[in-house]
mmCIF file of C-alpha atoms in Angstrom:
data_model
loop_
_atom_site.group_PDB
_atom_site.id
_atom_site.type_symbol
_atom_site.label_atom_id
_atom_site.label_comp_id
_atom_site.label_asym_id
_atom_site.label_seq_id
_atom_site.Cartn_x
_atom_site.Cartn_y
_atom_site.Cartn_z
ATOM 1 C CA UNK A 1 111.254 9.672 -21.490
ATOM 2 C CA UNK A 2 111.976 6.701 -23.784
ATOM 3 C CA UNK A 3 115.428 6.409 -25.339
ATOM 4 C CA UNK A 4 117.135 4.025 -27.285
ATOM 5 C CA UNK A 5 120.183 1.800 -26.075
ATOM 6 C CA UNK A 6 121.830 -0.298 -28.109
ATOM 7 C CA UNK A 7 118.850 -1.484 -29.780
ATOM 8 C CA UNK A 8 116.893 -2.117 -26.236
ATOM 9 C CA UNK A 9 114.242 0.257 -25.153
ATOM 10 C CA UNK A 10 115.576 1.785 -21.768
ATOM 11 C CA UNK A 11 112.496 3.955 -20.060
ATOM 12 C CA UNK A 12 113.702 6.837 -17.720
ATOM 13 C CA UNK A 13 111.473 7.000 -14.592
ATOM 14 C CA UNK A 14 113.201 10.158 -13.046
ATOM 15 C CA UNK A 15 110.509 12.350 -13.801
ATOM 16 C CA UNK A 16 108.143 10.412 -12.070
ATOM 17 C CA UNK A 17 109.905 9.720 -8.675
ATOM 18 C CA UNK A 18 110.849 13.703 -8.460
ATOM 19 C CA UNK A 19 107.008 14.008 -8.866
ATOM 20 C CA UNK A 20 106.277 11.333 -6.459
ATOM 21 C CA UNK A 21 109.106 12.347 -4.038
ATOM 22 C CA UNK A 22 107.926 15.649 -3.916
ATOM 23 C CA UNK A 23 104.007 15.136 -3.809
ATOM 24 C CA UNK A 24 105.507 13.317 -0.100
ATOM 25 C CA UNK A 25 104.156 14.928 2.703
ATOM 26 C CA UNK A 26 106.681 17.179 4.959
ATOM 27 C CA UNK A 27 107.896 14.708 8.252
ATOM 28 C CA UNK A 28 105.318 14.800 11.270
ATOM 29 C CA UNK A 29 106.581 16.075 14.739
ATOM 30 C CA UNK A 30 104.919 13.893 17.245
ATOM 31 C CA UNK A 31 104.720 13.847 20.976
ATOM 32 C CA UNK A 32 103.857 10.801 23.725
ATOM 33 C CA UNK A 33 104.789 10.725 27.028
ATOM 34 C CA UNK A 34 106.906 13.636 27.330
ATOM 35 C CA UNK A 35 109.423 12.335 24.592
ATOM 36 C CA UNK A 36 109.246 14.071 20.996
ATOM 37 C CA UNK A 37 110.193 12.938 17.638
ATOM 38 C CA UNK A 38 109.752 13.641 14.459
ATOM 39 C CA UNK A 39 109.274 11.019 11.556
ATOM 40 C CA UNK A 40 109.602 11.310 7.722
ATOM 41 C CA UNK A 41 107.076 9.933 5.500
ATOM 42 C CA UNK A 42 107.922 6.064 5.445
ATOM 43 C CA UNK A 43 107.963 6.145 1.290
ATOM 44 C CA UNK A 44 110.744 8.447 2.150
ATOM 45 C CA UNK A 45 113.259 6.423 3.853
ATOM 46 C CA UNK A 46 116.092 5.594 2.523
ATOM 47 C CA UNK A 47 116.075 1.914 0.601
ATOM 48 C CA UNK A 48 119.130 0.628 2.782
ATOM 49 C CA UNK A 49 117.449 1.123 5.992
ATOM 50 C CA UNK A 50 116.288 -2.320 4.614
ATOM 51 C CA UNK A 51 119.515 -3.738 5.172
ATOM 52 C CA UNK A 52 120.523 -2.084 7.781
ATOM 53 C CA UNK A 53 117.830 -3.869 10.267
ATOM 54 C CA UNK A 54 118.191 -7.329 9.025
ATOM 55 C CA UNK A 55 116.116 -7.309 6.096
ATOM 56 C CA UNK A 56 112.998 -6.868 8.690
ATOM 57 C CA UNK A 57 111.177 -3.761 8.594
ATOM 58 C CA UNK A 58 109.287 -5.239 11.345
ATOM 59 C CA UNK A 59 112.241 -4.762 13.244
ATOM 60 C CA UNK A 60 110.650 -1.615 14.939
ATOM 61 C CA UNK A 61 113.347 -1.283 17.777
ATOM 62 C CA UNK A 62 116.444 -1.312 14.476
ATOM 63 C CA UNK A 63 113.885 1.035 12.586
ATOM 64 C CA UNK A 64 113.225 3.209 15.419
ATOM 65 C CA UNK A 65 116.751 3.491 15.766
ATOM 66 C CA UNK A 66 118.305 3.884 12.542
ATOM 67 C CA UNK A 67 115.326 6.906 12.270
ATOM 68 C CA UNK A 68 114.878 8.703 15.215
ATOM 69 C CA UNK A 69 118.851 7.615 16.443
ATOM 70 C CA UNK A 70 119.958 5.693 19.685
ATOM 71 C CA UNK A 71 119.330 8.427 22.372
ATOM 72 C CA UNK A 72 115.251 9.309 21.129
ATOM 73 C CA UNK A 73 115.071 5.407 21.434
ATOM 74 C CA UNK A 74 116.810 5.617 25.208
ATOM 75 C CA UNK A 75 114.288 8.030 25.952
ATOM 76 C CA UNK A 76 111.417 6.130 24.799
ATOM 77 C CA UNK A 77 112.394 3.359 26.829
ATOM 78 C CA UNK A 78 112.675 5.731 29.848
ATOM 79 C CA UNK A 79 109.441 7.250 29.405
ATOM 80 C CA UNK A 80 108.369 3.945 29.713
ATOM 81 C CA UNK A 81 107.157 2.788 25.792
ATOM 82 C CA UNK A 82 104.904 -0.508 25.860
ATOM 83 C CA UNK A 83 104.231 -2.330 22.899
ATOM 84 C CA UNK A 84 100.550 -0.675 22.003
ATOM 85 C CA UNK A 85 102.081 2.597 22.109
ATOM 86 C CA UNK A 86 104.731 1.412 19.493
ATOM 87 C CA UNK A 87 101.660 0.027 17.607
ATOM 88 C CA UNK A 88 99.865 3.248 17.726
ATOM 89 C CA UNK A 89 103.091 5.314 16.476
ATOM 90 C CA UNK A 90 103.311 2.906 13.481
ATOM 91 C CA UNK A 91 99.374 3.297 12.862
ATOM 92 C CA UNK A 92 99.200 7.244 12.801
ATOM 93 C CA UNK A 93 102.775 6.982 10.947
ATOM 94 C CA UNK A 94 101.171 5.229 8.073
ATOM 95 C CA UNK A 95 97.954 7.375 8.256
ATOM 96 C CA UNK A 96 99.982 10.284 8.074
ATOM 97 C CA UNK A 97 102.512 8.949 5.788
ATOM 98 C CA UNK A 98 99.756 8.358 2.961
ATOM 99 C CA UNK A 99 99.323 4.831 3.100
ATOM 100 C CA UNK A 100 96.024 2.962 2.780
ATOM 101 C CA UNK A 101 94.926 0.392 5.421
ATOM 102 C CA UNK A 102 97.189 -3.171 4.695
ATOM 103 C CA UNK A 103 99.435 -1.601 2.760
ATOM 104 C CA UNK A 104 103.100 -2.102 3.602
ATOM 105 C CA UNK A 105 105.126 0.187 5.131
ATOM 106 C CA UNK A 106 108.027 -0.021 2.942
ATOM 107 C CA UNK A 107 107.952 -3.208 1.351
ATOM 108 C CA UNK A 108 109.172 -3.110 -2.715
ATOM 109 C CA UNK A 109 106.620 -5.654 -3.251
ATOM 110 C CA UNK A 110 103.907 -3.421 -3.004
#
């Protein structure tokens, strides 16, 4: 919807995130080593999550946490977590998220 503003164009793009938001897919329960959690489609998280780890969404421990909270994260590290199983939750979380091969996770830029 296009609408007039003072004389400036001003182009409403709620239409098209509810579409987009809701052609998301629902959040994926997964399991590894005993521990579950369940993870939302990363085009669903919240736009401050940004901020809150730093400004680094590579930040996987400060995403991990501000997602799945403290005590999943506890557990993880109990169940003994190395850094290729971290790598293979962030690979089948993008598959299943909808994202294409080298595309970011969450980045605005793309």
């Amino acid at each position: 919807m296009t609408t007039k503003n003072a004389g400036r164009e001003v182009v409403s793009l709620d239409a098209l995130a509810k579409q987009r938001r809701d052609a998301l897919p629902e959040p994926t329960n997964y399991e590894l080593f005993g521990v579950e959690f369940t993870l939302p489609p990363i085009k669903a998280l919240p736009f401050e999550l940004q901020e809150k780890v730093g400004g680094d969404l590579n930040n996987i421990v400060g995403v991990m946490q501000e997602v799945v909270g403290m005590d999943k994260v506890k557990e993880m590290y109990k169940a003994g977590f190395q850094f290729g199983d971290i790598e293979l939750i962030a690979e089948q979380w993008q598959e299943r998220s909808g994202l294409g091969p080298g595309e970011s996770r969450a980045s605005t830029a793309s």
